[in-house]
CSV table of C-alpha atoms and ligand atoms in Angstrom, one decimal:
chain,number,residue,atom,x,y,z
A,29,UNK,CA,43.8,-11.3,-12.7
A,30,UNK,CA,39.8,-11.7,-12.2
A,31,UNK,CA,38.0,-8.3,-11.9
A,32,UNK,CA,36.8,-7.0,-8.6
A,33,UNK,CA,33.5,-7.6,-8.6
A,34,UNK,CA,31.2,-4.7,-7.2
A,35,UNK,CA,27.6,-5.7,-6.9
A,36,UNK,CA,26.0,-8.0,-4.3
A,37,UNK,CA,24.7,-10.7,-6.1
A,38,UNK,CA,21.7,-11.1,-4.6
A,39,UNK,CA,20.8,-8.2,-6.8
A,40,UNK,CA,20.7,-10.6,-9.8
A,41,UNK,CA,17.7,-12.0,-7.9
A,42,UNK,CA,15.6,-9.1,-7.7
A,43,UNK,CA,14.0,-7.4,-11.0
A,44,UNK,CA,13.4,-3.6,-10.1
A,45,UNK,CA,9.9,-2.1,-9.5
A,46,UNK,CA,8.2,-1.4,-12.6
A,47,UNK,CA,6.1,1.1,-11.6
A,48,UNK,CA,5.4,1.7,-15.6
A,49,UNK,CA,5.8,4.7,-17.9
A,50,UNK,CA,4.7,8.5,-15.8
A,51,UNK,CA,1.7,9.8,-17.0
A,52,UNK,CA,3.1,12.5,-18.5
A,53,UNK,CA,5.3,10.5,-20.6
A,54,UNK,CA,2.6,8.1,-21.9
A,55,UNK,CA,0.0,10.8,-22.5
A,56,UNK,CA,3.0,12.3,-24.8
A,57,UNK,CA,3.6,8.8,-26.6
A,58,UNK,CA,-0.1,7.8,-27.1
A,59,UNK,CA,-1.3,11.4,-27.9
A,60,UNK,CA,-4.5,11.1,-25.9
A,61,UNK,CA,-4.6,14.6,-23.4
A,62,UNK,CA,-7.6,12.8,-21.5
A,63,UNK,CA,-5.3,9.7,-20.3
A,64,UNK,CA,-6.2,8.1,-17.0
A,65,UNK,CA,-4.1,6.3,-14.9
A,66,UNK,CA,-6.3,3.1,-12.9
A,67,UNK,CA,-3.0,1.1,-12.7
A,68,UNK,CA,-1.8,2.9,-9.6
A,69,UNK,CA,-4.7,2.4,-6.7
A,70,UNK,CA,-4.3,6.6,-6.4
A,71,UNK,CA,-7.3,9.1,-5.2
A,72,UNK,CA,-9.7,9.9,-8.2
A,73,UNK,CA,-10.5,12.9,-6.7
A,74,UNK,CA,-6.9,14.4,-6.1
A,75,UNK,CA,-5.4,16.4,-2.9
A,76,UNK,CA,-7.8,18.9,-1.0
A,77,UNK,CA,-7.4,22.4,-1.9
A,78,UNK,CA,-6.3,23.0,1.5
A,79,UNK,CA,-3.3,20.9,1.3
A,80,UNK,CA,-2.3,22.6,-2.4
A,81,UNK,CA,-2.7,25.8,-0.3
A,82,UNK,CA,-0.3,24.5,2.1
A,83,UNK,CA,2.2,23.7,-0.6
A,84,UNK,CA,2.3,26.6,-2.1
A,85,UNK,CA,2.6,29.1,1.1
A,86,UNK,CA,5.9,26.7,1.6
A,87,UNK,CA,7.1,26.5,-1.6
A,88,UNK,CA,9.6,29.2,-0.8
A,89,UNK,CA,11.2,27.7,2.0
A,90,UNK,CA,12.3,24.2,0.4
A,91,UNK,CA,16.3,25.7,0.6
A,92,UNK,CA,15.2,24.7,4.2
A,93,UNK,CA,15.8,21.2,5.7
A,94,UNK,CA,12.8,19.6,6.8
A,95,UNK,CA,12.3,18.7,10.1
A,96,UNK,CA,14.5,15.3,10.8
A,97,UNK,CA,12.1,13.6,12.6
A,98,UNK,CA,8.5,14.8,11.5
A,99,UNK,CA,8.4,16.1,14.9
A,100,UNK,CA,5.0,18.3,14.3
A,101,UNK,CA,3.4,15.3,12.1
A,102,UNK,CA,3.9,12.6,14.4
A,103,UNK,CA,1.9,14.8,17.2
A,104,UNK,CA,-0.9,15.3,14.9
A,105,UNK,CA,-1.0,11.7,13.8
A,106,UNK,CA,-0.4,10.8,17.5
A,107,UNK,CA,-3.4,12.8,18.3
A,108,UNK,CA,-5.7,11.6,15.7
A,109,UNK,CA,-4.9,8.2,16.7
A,110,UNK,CA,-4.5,8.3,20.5
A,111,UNK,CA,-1.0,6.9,20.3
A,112,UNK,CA,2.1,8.8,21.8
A,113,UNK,CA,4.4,10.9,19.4
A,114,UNK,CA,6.9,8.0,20.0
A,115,UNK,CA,5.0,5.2,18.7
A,116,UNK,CA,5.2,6.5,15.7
A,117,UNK,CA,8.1,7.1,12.5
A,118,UNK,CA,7.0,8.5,9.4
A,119,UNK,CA,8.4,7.5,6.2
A,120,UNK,CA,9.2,8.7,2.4
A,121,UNK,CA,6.2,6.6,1.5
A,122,UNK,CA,5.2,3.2,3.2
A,123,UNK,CA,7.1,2.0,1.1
A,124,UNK,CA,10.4,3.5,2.6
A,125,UNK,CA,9.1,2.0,5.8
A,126,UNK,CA,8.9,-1.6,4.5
A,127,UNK,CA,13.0,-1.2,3.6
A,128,UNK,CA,13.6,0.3,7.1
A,129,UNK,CA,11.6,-2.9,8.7
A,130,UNK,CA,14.4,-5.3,6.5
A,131,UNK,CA,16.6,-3.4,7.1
A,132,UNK,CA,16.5,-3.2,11.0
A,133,UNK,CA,15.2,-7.1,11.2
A,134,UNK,CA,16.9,-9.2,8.6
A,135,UNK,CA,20.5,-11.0,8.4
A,136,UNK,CA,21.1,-13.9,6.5
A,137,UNK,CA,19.4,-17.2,7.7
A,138,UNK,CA,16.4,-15.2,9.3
A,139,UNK,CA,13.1,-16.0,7.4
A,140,UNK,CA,9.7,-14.1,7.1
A,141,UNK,CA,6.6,-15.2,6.2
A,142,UNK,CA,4.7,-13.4,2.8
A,143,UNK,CA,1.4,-13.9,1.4
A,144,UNK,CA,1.7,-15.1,-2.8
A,145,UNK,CA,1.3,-13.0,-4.1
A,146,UNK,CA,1.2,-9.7,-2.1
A,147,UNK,CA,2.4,-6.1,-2.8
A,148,UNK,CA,6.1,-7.0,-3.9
A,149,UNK,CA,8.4,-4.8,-2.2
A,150,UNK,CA,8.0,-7.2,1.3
A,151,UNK,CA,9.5,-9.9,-0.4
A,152,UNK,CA,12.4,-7.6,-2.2
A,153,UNK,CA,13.1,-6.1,1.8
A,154,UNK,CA,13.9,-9.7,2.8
A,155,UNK,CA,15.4,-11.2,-0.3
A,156,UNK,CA,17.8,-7.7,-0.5
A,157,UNK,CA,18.6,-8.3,3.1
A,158,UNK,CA,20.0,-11.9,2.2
A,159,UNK,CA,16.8,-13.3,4.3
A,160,UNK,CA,14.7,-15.7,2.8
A,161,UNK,CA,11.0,-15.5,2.1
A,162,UNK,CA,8.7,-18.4,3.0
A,163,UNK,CA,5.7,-17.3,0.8
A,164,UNK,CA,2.2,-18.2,1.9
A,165,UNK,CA,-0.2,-19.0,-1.3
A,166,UNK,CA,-3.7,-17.2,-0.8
A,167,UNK,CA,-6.4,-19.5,-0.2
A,168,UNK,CA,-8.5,-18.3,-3.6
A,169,UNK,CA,-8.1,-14.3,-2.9
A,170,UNK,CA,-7.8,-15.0,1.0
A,171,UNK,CA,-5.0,-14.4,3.2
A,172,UNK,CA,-4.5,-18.0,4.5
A,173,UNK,CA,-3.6,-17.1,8.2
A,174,UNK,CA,-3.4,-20.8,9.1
A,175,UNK,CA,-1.3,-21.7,6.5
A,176,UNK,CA,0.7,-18.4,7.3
A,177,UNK,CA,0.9,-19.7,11.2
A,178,UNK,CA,2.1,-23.1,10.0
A,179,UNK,CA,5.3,-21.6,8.1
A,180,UNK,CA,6.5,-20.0,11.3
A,181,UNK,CA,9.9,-21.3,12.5
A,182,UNK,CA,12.2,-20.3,15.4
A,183,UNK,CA,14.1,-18.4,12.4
A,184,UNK,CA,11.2,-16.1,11.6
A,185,UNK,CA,11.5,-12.8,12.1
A,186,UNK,CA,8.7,-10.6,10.8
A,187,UNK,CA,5.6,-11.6,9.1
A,188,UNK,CA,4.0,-9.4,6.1
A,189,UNK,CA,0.2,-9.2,6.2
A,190,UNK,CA,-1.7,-6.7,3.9
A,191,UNK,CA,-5.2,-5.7,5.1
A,192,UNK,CA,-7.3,-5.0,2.5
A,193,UNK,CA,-5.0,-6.9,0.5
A,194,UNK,CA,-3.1,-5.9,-2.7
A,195,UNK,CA,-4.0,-7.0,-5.4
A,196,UNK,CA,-6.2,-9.6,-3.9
A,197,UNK,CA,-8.9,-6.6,-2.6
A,198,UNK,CA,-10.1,-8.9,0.6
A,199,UNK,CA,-9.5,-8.0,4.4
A,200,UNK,CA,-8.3,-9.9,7.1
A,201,UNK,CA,-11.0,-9.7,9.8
A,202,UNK,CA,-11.1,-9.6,13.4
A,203,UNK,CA,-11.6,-13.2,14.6
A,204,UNK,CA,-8.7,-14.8,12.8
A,205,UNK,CA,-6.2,-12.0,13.8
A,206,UNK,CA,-6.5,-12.3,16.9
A,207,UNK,CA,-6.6,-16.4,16.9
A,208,UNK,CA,-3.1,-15.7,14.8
A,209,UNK,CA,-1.6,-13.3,17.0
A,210,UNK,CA,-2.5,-15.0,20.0
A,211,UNK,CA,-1.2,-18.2,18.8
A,212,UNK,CA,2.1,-16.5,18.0
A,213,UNK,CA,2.5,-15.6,22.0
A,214,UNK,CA,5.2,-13.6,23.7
A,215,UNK,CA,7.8,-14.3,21.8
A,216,UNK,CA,6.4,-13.6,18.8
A,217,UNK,CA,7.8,-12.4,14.9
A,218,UNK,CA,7.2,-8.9,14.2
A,219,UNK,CA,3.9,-8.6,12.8
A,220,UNK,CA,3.7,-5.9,10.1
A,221,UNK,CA,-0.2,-5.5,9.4
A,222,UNK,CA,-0.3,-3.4,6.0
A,223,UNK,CA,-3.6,-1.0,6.2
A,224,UNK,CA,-2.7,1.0,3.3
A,225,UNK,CA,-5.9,0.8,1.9
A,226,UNK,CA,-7.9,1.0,5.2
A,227,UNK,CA,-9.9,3.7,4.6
A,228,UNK,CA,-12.4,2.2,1.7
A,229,UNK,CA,-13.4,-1.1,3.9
A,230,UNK,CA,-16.9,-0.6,5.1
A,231,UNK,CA,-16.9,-4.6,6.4
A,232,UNK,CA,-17.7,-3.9,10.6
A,233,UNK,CA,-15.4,-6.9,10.8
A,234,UNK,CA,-12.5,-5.1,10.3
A,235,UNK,CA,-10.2,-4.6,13.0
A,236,UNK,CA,-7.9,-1.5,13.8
A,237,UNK,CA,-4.7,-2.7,14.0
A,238,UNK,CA,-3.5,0.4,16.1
A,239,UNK,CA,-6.3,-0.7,18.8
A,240,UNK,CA,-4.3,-3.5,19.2
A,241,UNK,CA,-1.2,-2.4,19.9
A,242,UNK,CA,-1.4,-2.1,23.7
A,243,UNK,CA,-2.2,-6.1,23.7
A,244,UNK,CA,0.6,-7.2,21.0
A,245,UNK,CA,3.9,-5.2,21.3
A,246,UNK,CA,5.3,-7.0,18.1
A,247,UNK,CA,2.8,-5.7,16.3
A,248,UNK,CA,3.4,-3.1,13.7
A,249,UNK,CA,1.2,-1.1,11.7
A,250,UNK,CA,2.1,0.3,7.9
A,251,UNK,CA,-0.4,3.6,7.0
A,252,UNK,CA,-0.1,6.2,4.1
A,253,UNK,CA,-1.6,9.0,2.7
A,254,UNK,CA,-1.0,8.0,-1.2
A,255,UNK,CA,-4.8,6.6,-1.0
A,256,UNK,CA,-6.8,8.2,1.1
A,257,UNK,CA,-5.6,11.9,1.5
A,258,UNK,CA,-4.1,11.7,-2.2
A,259,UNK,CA,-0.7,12.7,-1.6
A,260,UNK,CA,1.0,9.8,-3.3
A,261,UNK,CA,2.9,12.6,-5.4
A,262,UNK,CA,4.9,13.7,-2.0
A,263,UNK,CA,5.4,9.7,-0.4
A,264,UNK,CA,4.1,9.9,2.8
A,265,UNK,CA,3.8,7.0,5.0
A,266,UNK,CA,4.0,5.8,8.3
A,267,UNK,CA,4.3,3.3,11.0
A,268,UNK,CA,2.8,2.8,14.4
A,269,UNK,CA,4.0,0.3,17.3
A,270,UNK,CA,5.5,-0.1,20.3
A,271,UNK,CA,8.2,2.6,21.5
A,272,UNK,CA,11.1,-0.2,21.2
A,273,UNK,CA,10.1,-1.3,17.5
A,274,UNK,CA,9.9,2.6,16.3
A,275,UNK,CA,13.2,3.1,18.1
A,276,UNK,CA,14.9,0.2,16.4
A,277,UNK,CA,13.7,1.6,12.9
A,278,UNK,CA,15.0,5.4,13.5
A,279,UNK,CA,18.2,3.4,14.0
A,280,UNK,CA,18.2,2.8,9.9
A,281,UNK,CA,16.2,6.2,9.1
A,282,UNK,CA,18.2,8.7,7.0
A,283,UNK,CA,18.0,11.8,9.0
A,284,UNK,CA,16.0,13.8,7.0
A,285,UNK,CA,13.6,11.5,5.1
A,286,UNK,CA,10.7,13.3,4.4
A,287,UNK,CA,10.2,16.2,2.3
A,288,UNK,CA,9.5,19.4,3.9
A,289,UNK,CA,5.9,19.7,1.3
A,290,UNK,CA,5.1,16.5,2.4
A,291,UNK,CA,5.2,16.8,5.8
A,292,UNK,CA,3.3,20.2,5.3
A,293,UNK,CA,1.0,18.6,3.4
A,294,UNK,CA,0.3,16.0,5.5
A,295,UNK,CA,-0.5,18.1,8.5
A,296,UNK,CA,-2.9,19.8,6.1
A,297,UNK,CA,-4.4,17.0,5.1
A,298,UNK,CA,-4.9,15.9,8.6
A,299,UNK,CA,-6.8,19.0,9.4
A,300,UNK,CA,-8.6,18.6,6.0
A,301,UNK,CA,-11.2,15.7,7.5
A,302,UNK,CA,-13.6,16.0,5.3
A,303,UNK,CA,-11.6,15.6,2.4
A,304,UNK,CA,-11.3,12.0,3.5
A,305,UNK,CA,-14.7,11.9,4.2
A,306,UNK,CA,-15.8,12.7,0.6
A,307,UNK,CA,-12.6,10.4,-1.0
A,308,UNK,CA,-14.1,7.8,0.8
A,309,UNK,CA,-17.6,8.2,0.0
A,310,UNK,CA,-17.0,8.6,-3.6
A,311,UNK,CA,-15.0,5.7,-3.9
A,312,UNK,CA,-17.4,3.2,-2.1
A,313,UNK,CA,-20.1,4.8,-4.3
A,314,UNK,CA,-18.1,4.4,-7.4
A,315,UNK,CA,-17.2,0.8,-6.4
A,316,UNK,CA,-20.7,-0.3,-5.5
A,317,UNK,CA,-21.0,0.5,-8.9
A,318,UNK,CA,-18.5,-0.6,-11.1
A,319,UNK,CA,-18.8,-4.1,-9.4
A,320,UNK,CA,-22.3,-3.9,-10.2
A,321,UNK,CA,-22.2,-3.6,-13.4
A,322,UNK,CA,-19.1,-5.7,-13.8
A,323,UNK,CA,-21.3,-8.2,-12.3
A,324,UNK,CA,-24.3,-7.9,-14.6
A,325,UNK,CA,-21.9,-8.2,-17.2
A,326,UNK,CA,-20.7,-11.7,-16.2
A,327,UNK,CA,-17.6,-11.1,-14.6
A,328,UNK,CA,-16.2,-12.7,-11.5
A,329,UNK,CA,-14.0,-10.7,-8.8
A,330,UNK,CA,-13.9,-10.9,-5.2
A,331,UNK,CA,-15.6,-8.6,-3.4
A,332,UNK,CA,-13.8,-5.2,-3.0
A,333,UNK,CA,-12.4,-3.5,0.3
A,334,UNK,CA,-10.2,-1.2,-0.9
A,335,UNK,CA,-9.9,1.5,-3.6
A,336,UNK,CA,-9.6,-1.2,-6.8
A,337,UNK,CA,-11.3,-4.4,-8.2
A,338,UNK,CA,-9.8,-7.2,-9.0
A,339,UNK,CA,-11.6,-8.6,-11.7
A,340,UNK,CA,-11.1,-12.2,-14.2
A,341,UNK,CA,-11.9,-10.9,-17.8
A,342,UNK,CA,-10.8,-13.1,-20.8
A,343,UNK,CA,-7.6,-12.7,-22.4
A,344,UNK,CA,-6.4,-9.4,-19.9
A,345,UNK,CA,-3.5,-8.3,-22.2
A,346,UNK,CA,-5.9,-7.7,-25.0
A,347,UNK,CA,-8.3,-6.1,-23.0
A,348,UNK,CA,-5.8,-3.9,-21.4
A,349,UNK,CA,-4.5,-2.7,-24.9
A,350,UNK,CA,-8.0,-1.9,-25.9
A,351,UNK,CA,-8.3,0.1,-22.5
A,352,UNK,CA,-5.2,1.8,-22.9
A,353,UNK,CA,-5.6,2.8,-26.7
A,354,UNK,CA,-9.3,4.2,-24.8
A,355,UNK,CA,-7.5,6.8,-22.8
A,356,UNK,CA,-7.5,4.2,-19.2
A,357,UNK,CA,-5.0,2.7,-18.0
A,358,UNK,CA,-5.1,-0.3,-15.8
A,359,UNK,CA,-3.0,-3.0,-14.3
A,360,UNK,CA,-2.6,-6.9,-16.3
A,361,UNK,CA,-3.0,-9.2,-12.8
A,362,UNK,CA,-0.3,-11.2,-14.6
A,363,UNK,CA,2.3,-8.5,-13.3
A,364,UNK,CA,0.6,-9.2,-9.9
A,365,UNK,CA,0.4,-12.7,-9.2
A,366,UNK,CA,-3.1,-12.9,-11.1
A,367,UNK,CA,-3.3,-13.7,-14.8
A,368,UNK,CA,-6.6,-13.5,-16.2
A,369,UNK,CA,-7.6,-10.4,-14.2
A,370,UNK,CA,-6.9,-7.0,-14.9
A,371,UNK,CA,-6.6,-4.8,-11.6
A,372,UNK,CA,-8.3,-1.4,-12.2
A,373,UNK,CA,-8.4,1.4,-9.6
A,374,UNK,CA,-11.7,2.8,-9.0
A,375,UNK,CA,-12.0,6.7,-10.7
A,376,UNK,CA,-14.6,8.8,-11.9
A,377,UNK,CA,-17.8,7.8,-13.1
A,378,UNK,CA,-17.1,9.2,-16.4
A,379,UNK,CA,-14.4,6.7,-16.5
A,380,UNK,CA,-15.9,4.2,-14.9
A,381,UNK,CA,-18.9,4.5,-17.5
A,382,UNK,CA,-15.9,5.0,-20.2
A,383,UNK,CA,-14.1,1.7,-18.9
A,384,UNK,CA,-17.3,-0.5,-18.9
A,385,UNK,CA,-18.2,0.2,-22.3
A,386,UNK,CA,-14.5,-0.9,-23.8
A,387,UNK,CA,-15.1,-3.8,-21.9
A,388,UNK,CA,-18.6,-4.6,-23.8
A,389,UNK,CA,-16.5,-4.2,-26.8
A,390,UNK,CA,-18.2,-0.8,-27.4
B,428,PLP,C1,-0.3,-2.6,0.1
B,428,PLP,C2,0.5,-1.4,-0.1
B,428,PLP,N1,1.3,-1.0,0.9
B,428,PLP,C3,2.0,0.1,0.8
B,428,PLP,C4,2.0,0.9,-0.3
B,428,PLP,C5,2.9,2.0,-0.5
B,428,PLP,O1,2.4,3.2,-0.1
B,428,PLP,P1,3.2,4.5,-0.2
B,428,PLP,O2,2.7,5.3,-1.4
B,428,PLP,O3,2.9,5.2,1.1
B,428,PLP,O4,4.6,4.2,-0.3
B,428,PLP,C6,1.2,0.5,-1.4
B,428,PLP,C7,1.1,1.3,-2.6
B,428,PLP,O5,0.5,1.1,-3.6
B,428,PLP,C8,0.4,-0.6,-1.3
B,428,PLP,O6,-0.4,-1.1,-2.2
C-alpha cells in the first residue's frame, strides 16, 4: 500500500527564508562582543527611548490579548496619513501582509508579475498559493515598468513593485507610475507598491503611494516600522488601500496578529516624530558618505535611496569573510539576485569607517 502522502508538493519548490544565524548566536560562535549585523537593512541607531518606555510600562500585561484588530494603531496611522481607520490592516511585519495578499488573491492558474530579482517572499506568496510568477528582469538596477506592463495577461492578478527597491537600492519615480497605472485602467491587477524603505529617499521624484490611492483603488501600499522607527524586533507592518482591498485581507487575518508590545510600541513610536527625523538624517548623512568613499575607492553601485548600498566589489564571498572575521556582517548579492556585490546596511560611522578600511585590505 503507497504511504499517505502529507505535504503539498509545491513546498519542494520553495527553499525557506534564510534569514542567517541571530546575532546572539554568531557573536557566541565567532567570539567577537562588538559584532554588527549590516546584513539586515535595520536602524543603526535602535528604538527611541520613548518606545522602550512604552514596552516596559506594558510588560505586565502581555497575559492580556492584544487588541484583534489594532483598533488604536490604525487611528493613529490613519491620522498621520489622512486615510480612514478602514483603509488600513496592520500586520505581524510586512511581511505577514505580503502572505495575506496571496493568500486572499491567488488560486492556481492566476499569475502575478515580480521584479528579478526582488525581496523574495512575493514570489514565495504566489508560488505557495500554486500561482505562478512571471518575473520581470531589472533593466541594470531599474524596475523595468514597461517590461513589467508587457507581462500582464487577463490571468494576472497582483503585481509586486518595491519602491526603493531591495536589494537593487533605486526608486520608482513619479512619471512612470502613473504612465503604468494608468495604462493598467479600471480593470486593473492589484498593485502592491512596496515602500518599506521610504523614509531614506530624498529624490523629489518620489511619489507617495498613499496620495494615490483616491485615483487608483487597486492600488495597495506595503509600510513598516522595521526601518525607520526601528522596531523590526516586534514585526510591525502595514497596509493601506481601498476599504474593499483591506476588507478582503482581514478575511485571511488571524484574529489576533499583532503582539500587544508591538502595537504599544508602534503608537509610541508614532508619537516619537523626531526619532524618525534623526534615523533619517543620520542615515542619509552616513550614506552620503559611505558612497563617497566607496566611490573614491573605485567601486561601482547604483545610487542609494534606501537605508543600504549595493555595491560590485571583487570576489564578494572573500570580502564578506574578511568583513565578518572584522566584527561586520553584511549580505553576499549572490543570495539576492546580485553576485559580485555585497549588500551592506548603512550603520554607524565607527563602522562605516571600520568597514571601509577591511575593504582597503587594512
Ligand atoms: C522590501 C521589503 N519589504 C518588506 C520587508 C518586511 O518588513 P517587515 O520587517 O515589516 O516584515 C522588508 C524587510 O527587509 C523589505 O526589504
Amino acid at each position: 500500500m503507497s504511504r499517505r502522502s502529507i505535504w503539498r508538493p509545491v513546498l519542494d519548490r520553495i527553499a525557506p527564508y534564510d534569514a542567517g544565524k541571530p546575532l546572539e548566536v554568531l557573536t557566541a560562535e565567532l567570539g567577537i562582543p562588538s559584532l554588527v549585523r549590516l546584513s539586515a537593512n535595520e536602524n543603526p541607531l535602535g528604538p527611541s527611548p520613548a518606545v522602550v518606555d512604552a514596552i516596559t510600562r506594558d510588560a505586565a500585561r502581555v497575559h492580556l490579548y492584544p487588541d484583534g484588530a489594532s483598533n488604536a494603531l490604525r487611528e493613529a496611522i490613519g491620522r498621520r496619513l489622512g486615510v480612514a481607520p478602514d483603509q488600513i490592516v496592520v500586520g505581524n511585519g510586512a511581511d505577514e501582509l505580503i502572505a495575506l495578499i496571496a493568500w486572499a488573491a491567488f488560486d492556481p492558474g492566476d499569475e502575478a508579475v515580480v521584479p528579478e530579482p526582488s525581496f523574495e517572499p512575493y514570489t514565495t506568496g504566489v508560488v505557495l498559493m500554486g500561482a505562478t510568477v512571471r518575473p520581470s528582469p531589472l533593466a541594470g538596477y531599474e524596475t523595468d515598468l514597461d517590461d513589467i506592463r508587457r507581462r500582464v495577461t487577463p490571468k494576472t492578478k497582483a503585481i509586486f513593485l518595491c519602491s526603493p527597491h531591495n536589494p537593487a537600492t533605486t526608486i520608482i519615480r513619479q512619471g512612470p507610475l502613473l504612465a503604468l497605472l494608468d495604462s493598467l485602467g479600471d480593470d486593473s491587477p492589484l498593485i502592491v507598491l512596496d515602500e518599506a524603505y521610504r523614509d531614506f529617499v530624498d529624490d523629489p521624484d518620489y511619489p507617495d503611494g498613499v496620495s494615490l490611492l483616491a485615483r487608483y483603488p487597486r492600488l495597495l501600499v506595503l509600510r513598516t516600522f522595521s526601518k525607520i522607527a526601528g522596531l523590526a524586533g516586534l514585526r510591525v507592518g502595514y497596509a493601506i488601500g481601498g476599504i474593499d482591498v483591506v476588507s478582503r485581507l482581514n478575511v485571511v487575518r488571524a484574529p489576533y496578529n499583532v503582539n500587544r508590545l508591538g502595537q504599544v510600541a508602534a503608537l509610541a513610536s508614532i508619537d516619537d516624530r523626531e526619532h524618525w527625523e534623526k534615523t533619517r538624517a543620520y542615515v542619509l548623512t552616513e550614506r552620503a558618505f559611505l558612497t563617497a568613499e566607496l566611490g573614491r575607492r573605485g567601486h561601482r553601485f547604483p545610487p542609494s535611496q534606501a537605508n543600504f548600498v549595493l555595491v560590485e566589489v571583487k570576489d564578494a564571498p572573500a570580502a564578506r569573510q574578511r568583513l565578518l572575521e572584522a566584527g561586520i556582517i553584511v549580505r553576499d548579492g549572490a543570495g539576492v539576485g546580485f553576485p559580485g556585490h555585497l549588500r551592506i546596511a548603512v550603520g554607524l560611522r565607527d563602522t562605516n569607517e571600520r568597514l571601509l578600511s577591511v575593504l582597503d585590505g587594512r
